[in-house]
Amino acid sequence: MYRARIGIRSHVFASLSELLAKASPFRSGDALAGVAAVSAEARMAARIALADLPLRAFLDTALIPYEQDDVTRLIVDDHDTAAFAPVASLTVGAFRDWLLSPRATTEALAALAPGITPEMAAAVSKLMRNQDLVVAARKIRVVTAFRSTIGLPGRLAIRLQPNHPADDPRGILASTLDGLLYGAGDACIGINPATDDPAKLRVLWEMLDQLIDRHGIPTQSCVLAHVTRQIEAIEHGVPVDLVFQSVGGTEALNRSFGVTLALLREARDAGLSLQRGTVGHNVMYFETGQGAALSANAHHGLDQQTCEARAYAVCRAFAPLLVNSVVGFIGPEYLYDGKQIIRAGLEDHFCGKLLGLPMGVDVCYTNHAEADQDDMDSLLTLLGAAGVNFVMGVPGADDVMLGYQSTSFHDGLALRETLGLRHAPEFEDWLLAHQLLDADGRLRDARSLPALPFDAAIAALRR
């Protein structure tokens, strides 16, 4: 039982899960689930009670019983007591103050990550303003590598997302070349396929592999099919770089995706067996999103942001190259408008980074949400200031296969120019070698170049 008093009114919260839910900033998904605070006063009371709660309480109370949920078992069994020691005596409120203090250096936060549970991260984020989430996340650096190095200070990578509604290789190749000429693609070139046909998936993998190999592009490809399809492809000699899967924060949600922790371990081992990385061996790419657990009725009465943070425990166990919160993709039932999407994106980025993950955010919304591209511009700029590892590059910001709005090649270019952010170093060297960047690191107009690095591919598209 948790209590807080505001004026003459006493507020009581029957469980830790209720306390966390009531302390969350309002969002439509929590209201839909029936766990949101009924008033601003109740929300503030929950935050007061949460601020006084010792961080150790999250080690003593499982939100989902250990015996019923393998994500809970993962969180408990992998907790690093020694790493937790520097903050073990703090309350949630004092932990927030510590995170914003000079004591929370980049080095201290990296050492702390294995000692923080997702529930601790979610709890402290609920006490933070948007500004706090930016300031704290900016101090955290998580660096990973495969053929390019992601997450270094002062750099921003872009996932080039050249989706096509019919998986037409020519259409995908045209979008890919367009993105590369805008300097996108250093995080990866990742296709969301419309099909699950192994033969058609193989065409996509092989096309990207040939493009990357022929032009020596220091990046990695990914075809975001189900993980079982990717394991099968590896077994049949398909050139797979990154192994992808959507994951969530409860065992029930992961089973709805058709995956288990054991299957993810098998997938990572399969990816590592190919030894295709050149500067590192982080082979996994995960995507998550607030609201997924509720949409699958797999949330166990938890608020959606706490469920999302628990998904990061799953990601952390597999040393991924990239983790992407597809923040506004699920729809307004879970994040109603631009304000809720902006807040959720900053929470996800901060919580993932605090847990030691290489976080990116798909700054996005669906067309029936109360949001627009101005909201996305705001979130994109805030994430750039917060040190996000990567964002999306979608032709025209309009994904014609998935049917949602994201960020364009131009948006990534604008963010890099506005904040002085550079590409992944290996990719930057490649752009310089092909004269796509000038000496000051600015993208050159491809029309001014005597020759393009993809002349053969462009000529093939014209035929």
Tab-separated table of C-alpha atoms in Angstrom:
chain	number	residue	atom	x	y	z
A	1	MET	CA	0.000	0.000	0.000
A	2	TYR	CA	1.371	3.418	-0.994
A	3	ARG	CA	0.014	6.754	0.242
A	4	ALA	CA	0.388	10.476	-0.416
A	5	ARG	CA	-1.499	13.491	0.855
A	6	ILE	CA	-2.343	16.637	-1.082
A	7	GLY	CA	-3.986	19.237	1.146
A	8	ILE	CA	-6.628	17.474	3.189
A	9	ARG	CA	-7.065	14.630	0.712
A	10	SER	CA	-5.236	11.330	1.134
A	11	HIS	CA	-4.561	9.156	-1.920
A	12	VAL	CA	-3.965	5.425	-1.618
A	13	PHE	CA	-2.406	3.143	-4.238
A	14	ALA	CA	-2.945	-0.532	-3.652
A	15	SER	CA	0.072	-1.892	-5.533
A	16	LEU	CA	3.351	-0.864	-7.095
A	17	SER	CA	1.910	-1.368	-10.581
A	18	GLU	CA	-0.985	0.956	-9.737
A	19	LEU	CA	1.412	3.546	-8.341
A	20	LEU	CA	3.503	3.498	-11.525
A	21	ALA	CA	0.443	3.712	-13.760
A	22	LYS	CA	-1.122	6.604	-11.856
A	23	ALA	CA	2.193	8.509	-11.885
A	24	SER	CA	2.457	8.377	-15.676
A	25	PRO	CA	1.795	11.453	-17.781
A	26	PHE	CA	-1.669	11.041	-19.280
A	27	ARG	CA	-1.930	9.019	-22.469
A	28	SER	CA	-4.830	7.473	-24.297
A	29	GLY	CA	-3.564	3.886	-23.991
A	30	ASP	CA	-3.529	3.971	-20.202
A	31	ALA	CA	-7.034	5.437	-20.199
A	32	LEU	CA	-8.155	2.665	-22.558
A	33	ALA	CA	-6.628	0.080	-20.201
A	34	GLY	CA	-8.355	1.649	-17.191
A	35	VAL	CA	-5.098	2.278	-15.318
A	36	ALA	CA	-4.642	6.042	-15.779
A	37	ALA	CA	-5.040	8.519	-12.928
A	38	VAL	CA	-8.554	9.942	-12.783
A	39	SER	CA	-7.373	13.507	-12.144
A	40	ALA	CA	-4.290	15.716	-12.185
A	41	GLU	CA	-4.370	15.704	-8.399
A	42	ALA	CA	-4.304	11.897	-8.250
A	43	ARG	CA	-1.438	11.880	-10.732
A	44	MET	CA	0.551	14.330	-8.623
A	45	ALA	CA	-0.146	12.321	-5.475
A	46	ALA	CA	1.182	9.203	-7.195
A	47	ARG	CA	4.332	11.067	-8.176
A	48	ILE	CA	4.846	12.273	-4.628
A	49	ALA	CA	4.535	8.720	-3.319
A	50	LEU	CA	6.766	7.388	-6.088
A	51	ALA	CA	9.465	9.981	-5.415
A	52	ASP	CA	9.727	8.744	-1.807
A	53	LEU	CA	9.955	5.086	-2.795
A	54	PRO	CA	13.402	3.461	-2.353
A	55	LEU	CA	14.890	2.149	-5.577
A	56	ARG	CA	15.464	-1.147	-3.753
A	57	ALA	CA	11.701	-1.680	-3.666
A	58	PHE	CA	11.845	-2.684	-7.329
A	59	LEU	CA	14.166	-5.551	-6.421
A	60	ASP	CA	11.719	-6.822	-3.795
A	61	THR	CA	8.471	-6.570	-5.778
A	62	ALA	CA	7.919	-8.166	-9.187
A	63	LEU	CA	5.219	-6.450	-11.238
A	64	ILE	CA	4.564	-9.765	-13.004
A	65	PRO	CA	5.312	-12.872	-10.884
A	66	TYR	CA	8.685	-14.513	-11.484
A	67	GLU	CA	7.064	-17.903	-12.021
A	68	GLN	CA	4.689	-16.608	-14.712
A	69	ASP	CA	6.860	-14.490	-16.967
A	70	ASP	CA	10.257	-15.125	-18.546
A	71	VAL	CA	10.936	-11.392	-18.973
A	72	THR	CA	10.607	-10.985	-15.208
A	73	ARG	CA	13.009	-13.881	-14.748
A	74	LEU	CA	15.443	-12.251	-17.172
A	75	ILE	CA	15.272	-8.943	-15.285
A	76	VAL	CA	15.791	-10.559	-11.879
A	77	ASP	CA	18.449	-13.078	-12.890
A	78	ASP	CA	20.549	-10.583	-14.889
A	79	HIS	CA	20.535	-7.806	-12.295
A	80	ASP	CA	24.067	-6.679	-11.405
A	81	THR	CA	24.164	-5.899	-7.689
A	82	ALA	CA	27.654	-4.398	-7.805
A	83	ALA	CA	26.715	-2.009	-10.607
A	84	PHE	CA	23.615	-0.947	-8.646
A	85	ALA	CA	25.575	-0.181	-5.474
A	86	PRO	CA	26.311	3.532	-6.170
A	87	VAL	CA	22.582	4.361	-6.185
A	88	ALA	CA	21.277	1.579	-3.937
A	89	SER	CA	20.517	3.927	-1.054
A	90	LEU	CA	18.516	6.406	-3.141
A	91	THR	CA	14.806	6.938	-3.498
A	92	VAL	CA	13.311	7.369	-6.964
A	93	GLY	CA	13.199	11.138	-6.438
A	94	ALA	CA	16.815	11.274	-5.275
A	95	PHE	CA	17.801	9.137	-8.258
A	96	ARG	CA	16.252	11.731	-10.554
A	97	ASP	CA	18.304	14.433	-8.844
A	98	TRP	CA	21.451	12.291	-9.149
A	99	LEU	CA	20.899	11.724	-12.861
A	100	LEU	CA	20.731	15.476	-13.460
A	101	SER	CA	23.743	16.225	-11.249
A	102	PRO	CA	27.424	16.479	-12.291
A	103	ARG	CA	28.034	13.160	-10.514
A	104	ALA	CA	26.168	11.334	-13.270
A	105	THR	CA	28.967	11.439	-15.818
A	106	THR	CA	29.020	9.474	-19.051
A	107	GLU	CA	31.392	6.981	-17.449
A	108	ALA	CA	29.300	6.635	-14.279
A	109	LEU	CA	26.122	6.072	-16.288
A	110	ALA	CA	27.766	3.397	-18.437
A	111	ALA	CA	28.915	1.542	-15.317
A	112	LEU	CA	25.478	1.891	-13.718
A	113	ALA	CA	23.441	0.462	-16.626
A	114	PRO	CA	23.631	-3.268	-15.673
A	115	GLY	CA	22.366	-2.405	-12.188
A	116	ILE	CA	19.228	-0.574	-13.327
A	117	THR	CA	16.041	-2.533	-13.883
A	118	PRO	CA	13.450	-1.418	-16.450
A	119	GLU	CA	10.982	-0.633	-13.678
A	120	MET	CA	13.518	1.726	-12.044
A	121	ALA	CA	14.070	3.458	-15.362
A	122	ALA	CA	10.340	3.805	-15.997
A	123	ALA	CA	9.746	5.081	-12.462
A	124	VAL	CA	12.339	7.836	-12.566
A	125	SER	CA	11.248	8.942	-16.042
A	126	LYS	CA	7.734	9.559	-14.684
A	127	LEU	CA	9.185	12.239	-12.368
A	128	MET	CA	11.087	14.013	-15.131
A	129	ARG	CA	10.102	16.891	-17.369
A	130	ASN	CA	10.834	16.669	-21.087
A	131	GLN	CA	13.867	18.874	-20.505
A	132	ASP	CA	15.153	16.452	-17.852
A	133	LEU	CA	14.790	13.521	-20.257
A	134	VAL	CA	16.881	15.378	-22.838
A	135	VAL	CA	19.576	16.508	-20.408
A	136	ALA	CA	20.021	13.098	-18.775
A	137	ALA	CA	19.930	11.103	-22.006
A	138	ARG	CA	22.474	13.396	-23.644
A	139	LYS	CA	25.085	12.308	-21.106
A	140	ILE	CA	24.670	8.622	-21.986
A	141	ARG	CA	26.632	7.158	-24.889
A	142	VAL	CA	26.078	3.599	-26.112
A	143	VAL	CA	28.408	2.650	-28.958
A	144	THR	CA	27.876	-0.421	-31.160
A	145	ALA	CA	29.361	-1.600	-34.441
A	146	PHE	CA	28.987	-3.966	-37.385
A	147	ARG	CA	30.331	-2.378	-40.597
A	148	SER	CA	29.754	1.122	-39.268
A	149	THR	CA	30.142	2.438	-35.731
A	150	ILE	CA	26.929	3.834	-34.235
A	151	GLY	CA	26.500	6.108	-31.215
A	152	LEU	CA	29.743	8.066	-31.032
A	153	PRO	CA	29.498	11.616	-29.616
A	154	GLY	CA	28.550	14.287	-32.127
A	155	ARG	CA	27.246	11.790	-34.679
A	156	LEU	CA	23.807	10.793	-35.940
A	157	ALA	CA	23.078	7.735	-38.084
A	158	ILE	CA	20.082	7.177	-40.366
A	159	ARG	CA	18.289	3.938	-41.136
A	160	LEU	CA	17.481	4.121	-44.833
A	161	GLN	CA	13.967	2.637	-45.165
A	162	PRO	CA	13.189	2.064	-48.888
A	163	ASN	CA	9.937	0.112	-48.523
A	164	HIS	CA	7.728	-0.745	-51.497
A	165	PRO	CA	4.085	-1.955	-51.352
A	166	ALA	CA	4.833	-4.825	-53.760
A	167	ASP	CA	8.495	-5.413	-52.806
A	168	ASP	CA	9.477	-4.373	-56.345
A	169	PRO	CA	13.311	-4.599	-56.385
A	170	ARG	CA	13.587	-1.729	-58.871
A	171	GLY	CA	11.457	0.545	-56.696
A	172	ILE	CA	13.418	-0.403	-53.585
A	173	LEU	CA	16.728	0.144	-55.359
A	174	ALA	CA	15.618	3.571	-56.627
A	175	SER	CA	14.679	4.676	-53.100
A	176	THR	CA	17.922	3.253	-51.718
A	177	LEU	CA	20.089	5.156	-54.199
A	178	ASP	CA	18.103	8.329	-53.485
A	179	GLY	CA	18.735	7.937	-49.772
A	180	LEU	CA	22.436	7.223	-50.174
A	181	LEU	CA	22.859	10.384	-52.243
A	182	TYR	CA	21.309	12.301	-49.339
A	183	GLY	CA	23.811	10.728	-46.943
A	184	ALA	CA	21.324	8.326	-45.324
A	185	GLY	CA	22.027	4.678	-44.605
A	186	ASP	CA	24.852	4.583	-42.073
A	187	ALA	CA	22.681	2.886	-39.416
A	188	CYS	CA	21.467	0.303	-41.928
A	189	ILE	CA	19.489	-0.155	-45.100
A	190	GLY	CA	16.381	-1.836	-43.738
A	191	ILE	CA	13.433	-3.094	-45.781
A	192	ASN	CA	10.046	-3.924	-44.244
A	193	PRO	CA	8.874	-6.592	-46.691
A	194	ALA	CA	5.255	-6.837	-47.803
A	195	THR	CA	5.683	-10.565	-48.376
A	196	ASP	CA	6.739	-13.557	-46.299
A	197	ASP	CA	7.735	-15.601	-49.365
A	198	PRO	CA	11.294	-16.923	-48.786
A	199	ALA	CA	12.198	-16.697	-52.483
A	200	LYS	CA	11.150	-13.035	-52.703
A	201	LEU	CA	12.884	-12.219	-49.420
A	202	ARG	CA	16.076	-13.768	-50.774
A	203	VAL	CA	15.944	-11.439	-53.784
A	204	LEU	CA	15.903	-8.443	-51.429
A	205	TRP	CA	18.776	-9.697	-49.274
A	206	GLU	CA	20.910	-10.481	-52.310
A	207	MET	CA	20.149	-7.163	-54.012
A	208	LEU	CA	21.269	-5.182	-50.968
A	209	ASP	CA	24.309	-7.382	-50.476
A	210	GLN	CA	25.403	-6.853	-54.092
A	211	LEU	CA	24.897	-3.074	-53.816
A	212	ILE	CA	26.873	-2.831	-50.561
A	213	ASP	CA	29.656	-5.098	-51.811
A	214	ARG	CA	30.010	-3.574	-55.280
A	215	HIS	CA	30.334	-0.032	-53.982
A	216	GLY	CA	32.134	-0.817	-50.720
A	217	ILE	CA	29.448	0.891	-48.643
A	218	PRO	CA	30.266	0.600	-44.924
A	219	THR	CA	26.776	-0.207	-43.765
A	220	GLN	CA	24.612	-3.233	-43.023
A	221	SER	CA	21.427	-4.531	-44.588
A	222	CYS	CA	18.322	-5.871	-42.890
A	223	VAL	CA	15.130	-7.391	-44.243
A	224	LEU	CA	12.638	-7.140	-41.412
A	225	ALA	CA	10.949	-10.497	-41.884
A	226	HIS	CA	9.973	-12.707	-38.949
A	227	VAL	CA	13.001	-14.065	-37.135
A	228	THR	CA	12.178	-17.634	-38.154
A	229	ARG	CA	12.415	-16.629	-41.811
A	230	GLN	CA	15.800	-15.063	-41.130
A	231	ILE	CA	17.121	-18.190	-39.427
A	232	GLU	CA	15.946	-20.247	-42.406
A	233	ALA	CA	17.634	-17.818	-44.781
A	234	ILE	CA	20.925	-18.081	-42.910
A	235	GLU	CA	20.695	-21.877	-43.038
A	236	HIS	CA	20.284	-21.649	-46.838
A	237	GLY	CA	23.305	-19.414	-47.340
A	238	VAL	CA	21.500	-16.102	-47.829
A	239	PRO	CA	23.739	-13.068	-47.100
A	240	VAL	CA	22.027	-11.811	-43.923
A	241	ASP	CA	23.694	-8.949	-42.030
A	242	LEU	CA	21.414	-7.857	-39.178
A	243	VAL	CA	18.849	-10.187	-37.599
A	244	PHE	CA	15.614	-8.350	-36.799
A	245	GLN	CA	12.659	-8.945	-34.506
A	246	SER	CA	9.907	-6.923	-32.830
A	247	VAL	CA	9.887	-7.636	-29.090
A	248	GLY	CA	7.906	-6.617	-26.025
A	249	GLY	CA	8.087	-6.451	-22.272
A	250	THR	CA	6.078	-9.535	-21.305
A	251	GLU	CA	6.323	-13.210	-22.189
A	252	ALA	CA	2.734	-13.139	-23.427
A	253	LEU	CA	3.435	-10.270	-25.835
A	254	ASN	CA	6.523	-11.970	-27.236
A	255	ARG	CA	4.534	-15.151	-27.783
A	256	SER	CA	1.974	-13.096	-29.723
A	257	PHE	CA	4.897	-12.053	-31.956
A	258	GLY	CA	5.761	-15.729	-32.350
A	259	VAL	CA	9.043	-15.544	-30.436
A	260	THR	CA	10.612	-16.716	-27.194
A	261	LEU	CA	13.875	-15.791	-25.527
A	262	ALA	CA	15.291	-19.155	-26.623
A	263	LEU	CA	14.394	-18.419	-30.241
A	264	LEU	CA	16.086	-15.009	-30.028
A	265	ARG	CA	19.233	-16.673	-28.691
A	266	GLU	CA	19.157	-19.095	-31.619
A	267	ALA	CA	18.743	-16.188	-34.033
A	268	ARG	CA	21.671	-14.256	-32.575
A	269	ASP	CA	23.899	-17.318	-32.718
A	270	ALA	CA	22.916	-17.817	-36.364
A	271	GLY	CA	23.749	-14.211	-37.207
A	272	LEU	CA	27.089	-14.364	-35.421
A	273	SER	CA	27.999	-17.586	-37.221
A	274	LEU	CA	28.201	-15.716	-40.551
A	275	GLN	CA	30.912	-13.351	-39.243
A	276	ARG	CA	29.900	-10.613	-41.686
A	277	GLY	CA	30.809	-7.655	-39.464
A	278	THR	CA	34.046	-5.785	-40.159
A	279	VAL	CA	34.400	-3.318	-37.270
A	280	GLY	CA	32.131	-5.080	-34.756
A	281	HIS	CA	29.791	-7.981	-34.183
A	282	ASN	CA	26.538	-6.496	-32.892
A	283	VAL	CA	24.168	-8.435	-35.155
A	284	MET	CA	20.687	-7.841	-33.692
A	285	TYR	CA	18.128	-5.158	-34.551
A	286	PHE	CA	15.044	-4.848	-32.328
A	287	GLU	CA	11.920	-2.709	-32.606
A	288	THR	CA	9.495	-1.879	-29.818
A	289	GLY	CA	6.560	0.462	-29.236
A	290	GLN	CA	4.341	1.744	-26.443
A	291	GLY	CA	0.894	0.184	-26.620
A	292	ALA	CA	1.914	-3.136	-28.149
A	293	ALA	CA	1.316	-5.078	-24.930
A	294	LEU	CA	-2.144	-3.600	-24.436
A	295	SER	CA	-3.096	-4.222	-28.070
A	296	ALA	CA	-2.255	-7.917	-27.558
A	297	ASN	CA	-3.986	-8.056	-24.148
A	298	ALA	CA	-0.590	-9.003	-22.729
A	299	HIS	CA	0.046	-6.059	-20.380
A	300	HIS	CA	-0.885	-7.690	-17.024
A	301	GLY	CA	-2.506	-4.440	-15.882
A	302	LEU	CA	0.719	-2.425	-16.267
A	303	ASP	CA	0.872	1.012	-17.831
A	304	GLN	CA	2.201	1.061	-21.370
A	305	GLN	CA	5.403	2.951	-20.650
A	306	THR	CA	6.469	0.489	-17.951
A	307	CYS	CA	5.737	-2.376	-20.360
A	308	GLU	CA	7.862	-0.620	-22.957
A	309	ALA	CA	10.791	-0.251	-20.556
A	310	ARG	CA	10.573	-3.978	-19.792
A	311	ALA	CA	11.008	-4.650	-23.520
A	312	TYR	CA	14.424	-3.043	-23.235
A	313	ALA	CA	15.497	-5.782	-20.825
A	314	VAL	CA	14.847	-8.266	-23.624
A	315	CYS	CA	16.866	-6.167	-26.064
A	316	ARG	CA	19.736	-5.696	-23.618
A	317	ALA	CA	20.241	-9.437	-23.260
A	318	PHE	CA	21.263	-9.780	-26.926
A	319	ALA	CA	23.804	-6.947	-27.416
A	320	PRO	CA	22.033	-5.354	-30.404
A	321	LEU	CA	23.473	-2.946	-32.935
A	322	LEU	CA	20.195	-0.987	-33.046
A	323	VAL	CA	17.050	-0.669	-30.922
A	324	ASN	CA	14.224	1.360	-32.403
A	325	SER	CA	11.172	2.675	-30.583
A	326	VAL	CA	8.556	3.036	-33.332
A	327	VAL	CA	6.899	5.544	-31.097
A	328	GLY	CA	3.753	6.734	-32.900
A	329	PHE	CA	3.195	3.774	-35.197
A	330	ILE	CA	0.542	1.846	-33.261
A	331	GLY	CA	-1.981	4.679	-33.402
A	332	PRO	CA	-4.010	7.224	-31.415
A	333	GLU	CA	-5.665	4.553	-29.255
A	334	TYR	CA	-2.334	4.435	-27.417
A	335	LEU	CA	-0.730	7.841	-28.105
A	336	TYR	CA	-3.522	10.207	-29.076
A	337	ASP	CA	-1.790	13.360	-30.254
A	338	GLY	CA	1.507	15.091	-30.918
A	339	LYS	CA	2.043	15.968	-27.260
A	340	GLN	CA	1.706	12.342	-26.167
A	341	ILE	CA	3.945	11.103	-28.999
A	342	ILE	CA	6.657	13.641	-28.165
A	343	ARG	CA	6.610	12.705	-24.500
A	344	ALA	CA	6.672	8.966	-25.236
A	345	GLY	CA	9.565	9.328	-27.674
A	346	LEU	CA	11.680	11.156	-25.109
A	347	GLU	CA	10.794	8.610	-22.400
A	348	ASP	CA	11.672	5.654	-24.595
A	349	HIS	CA	14.977	7.153	-25.663
A	350	PHE	CA	15.983	7.999	-22.102
A	351	CYS	CA	14.914	4.681	-20.564
A	352	GLY	CA	16.624	2.641	-23.261
A	353	LYS	CA	19.857	4.596	-22.980
A	354	LEU	CA	19.788	4.375	-19.167
A	355	LEU	CA	19.578	0.587	-19.491
A	356	GLY	CA	22.598	0.578	-21.814
A	357	LEU	CA	20.907	0.303	-25.211
A	358	PRO	CA	21.827	1.901	-28.571
A	359	MET	CA	18.523	3.737	-28.953
A	360	GLY	CA	16.973	5.115	-32.057
A	361	VAL	CA	13.454	6.459	-32.477
A	362	ASP	CA	11.184	6.272	-35.481
A	363	VAL	CA	9.716	9.764	-35.187
A	364	CYS	CA	6.342	8.910	-36.647
A	365	TYR	CA	2.556	9.052	-36.528
A	366	THR	CA	-0.422	7.511	-38.271
A	367	ASN	CA	-2.763	9.629	-40.359
A	368	HIS	CA	-5.686	9.237	-37.945
A	369	ALA	CA	-3.709	10.602	-34.971
A	370	GLU	CA	-4.025	14.205	-33.833
A	371	ALA	CA	-0.473	14.933	-34.921
A	372	ASP	CA	1.327	16.394	-37.908
A	373	GLN	CA	4.802	16.898	-39.304
A	374	ASP	CA	5.378	19.972	-37.140
A	375	ASP	CA	5.037	17.729	-34.071
A	376	MET	CA	7.547	15.338	-35.619
A	377	ASP	CA	9.954	18.204	-36.298
A	378	SER	CA	9.789	19.107	-32.613
A	379	LEU	CA	10.428	15.545	-31.435
A	380	LEU	CA	13.200	15.036	-33.989
A	381	THR	CA	15.018	18.168	-32.831
A	382	LEU	CA	14.631	17.254	-29.155
A	383	LEU	CA	15.987	13.761	-29.822
A	384	GLY	CA	18.925	15.204	-31.731
A	385	ALA	CA	19.727	17.381	-28.726
A	386	ALA	CA	19.332	14.310	-26.481
A	387	GLY	CA	21.943	12.352	-28.454
A	388	VAL	CA	19.736	9.818	-30.229
A	389	ASN	CA	21.818	7.158	-32.003
A	390	PHE	CA	19.739	7.034	-35.177
A	391	VAL	CA	16.434	7.984	-36.783
A	392	MET	CA	14.603	6.934	-39.955
A	393	GLY	CA	15.085	8.080	-43.524
A	394	VAL	CA	11.925	7.425	-45.546
A	395	PRO	CA	11.372	8.801	-49.085
A	396	GLY	CA	9.265	11.930	-48.649
A	397	ALA	CA	8.632	10.946	-44.988
A	398	ASP	CA	5.660	8.894	-46.279
A	399	ASP	CA	6.005	5.130	-46.059
A	400	VAL	CA	3.903	3.841	-48.945
A	401	MET	CA	4.018	0.228	-47.738
A	402	LEU	CA	3.378	0.586	-43.997
A	403	GLY	CA	1.026	3.554	-44.444
A	404	TYR	CA	2.395	5.954	-41.834
A	405	GLN	CA	4.350	9.206	-41.659
A	406	SER	CA	7.963	9.234	-40.533
A	407	THR	CA	11.048	11.367	-41.199
A	408	SER	CA	12.572	11.945	-44.621
A	409	PHE	CA	16.117	12.015	-45.977
A	410	HIS	CA	15.791	15.809	-45.889
A	411	ASP	CA	14.820	15.747	-42.216
A	412	GLY	CA	17.966	13.825	-41.298
A	413	LEU	CA	20.028	16.268	-43.351
A	414	ALA	CA	18.363	19.242	-41.629
A	415	LEU	CA	19.015	17.793	-38.170
A	416	ARG	CA	22.668	17.137	-38.948
A	417	GLU	CA	23.149	20.661	-40.279
A	418	THR	CA	21.226	22.337	-37.433
A	419	LEU	CA	23.037	20.544	-34.606
A	420	GLY	CA	26.392	19.995	-36.291
A	421	LEU	CA	26.072	16.216	-36.238
A	422	ARG	CA	28.194	13.986	-38.444
A	423	HIS	CA	27.702	10.571	-40.011
A	424	ALA	CA	29.075	7.319	-38.641
A	425	PRO	CA	32.845	7.620	-39.208
A	426	GLU	CA	33.250	4.775	-41.712
A	427	PHE	CA	30.260	6.018	-43.716
A	428	GLU	CA	31.554	9.575	-43.587
A	429	ASP	CA	34.867	8.420	-45.060
A	430	TRP	CA	32.991	6.653	-47.861
A	431	LEU	CA	30.949	9.781	-48.639
A	432	LEU	CA	34.136	11.869	-48.729
A	433	ALA	CA	35.876	9.365	-50.987
A	434	HIS	CA	32.995	9.638	-53.483
A	435	GLN	CA	32.877	13.446	-53.175
A	436	LEU	CA	29.325	13.371	-51.781
A	437	LEU	CA	30.542	15.491	-48.845
A	438	ASP	CA	32.655	18.613	-49.128
A	439	ALA	CA	35.709	19.300	-46.986
A	440	ASP	CA	33.517	20.854	-44.272
A	441	GLY	CA	31.339	17.749	-44.053
A	442	ARG	CA	28.366	19.281	-45.884
A	443	LEU	CA	26.437	17.189	-48.368
A	444	ARG	CA	27.135	18.200	-51.953
A	445	ASP	CA	24.499	18.515	-54.660
A	446	ALA	CA	24.807	15.279	-56.631
A	447	ARG	CA	23.974	17.197	-59.820
A	448	SER	CA	27.259	19.068	-59.498
A	449	LEU	CA	29.380	15.907	-59.479
A	450	PRO	CA	31.193	14.772	-62.641
A	451	ALA	CA	30.085	11.197	-61.942
A	452	LEU	CA	27.917	9.392	-59.426
A	453	PRO	CA	29.114	6.316	-57.523
A	454	PHE	CA	26.028	4.397	-58.685
A	455	ASP	CA	26.085	5.117	-62.422
A	456	ALA	CA	25.703	1.451	-63.353
A	457	ALA	CA	22.774	0.929	-61.009
A	458	ILE	CA	21.088	4.127	-62.161
A	459	ALA	CA	21.532	3.149	-65.785
A	460	ALA	CA	19.944	-0.234	-65.039
A	461	LEU	CA	16.914	1.509	-63.512
A	462	ARG	CA	16.504	3.664	-66.624
A	463	ARG	CA	16.417	0.674	-68.939
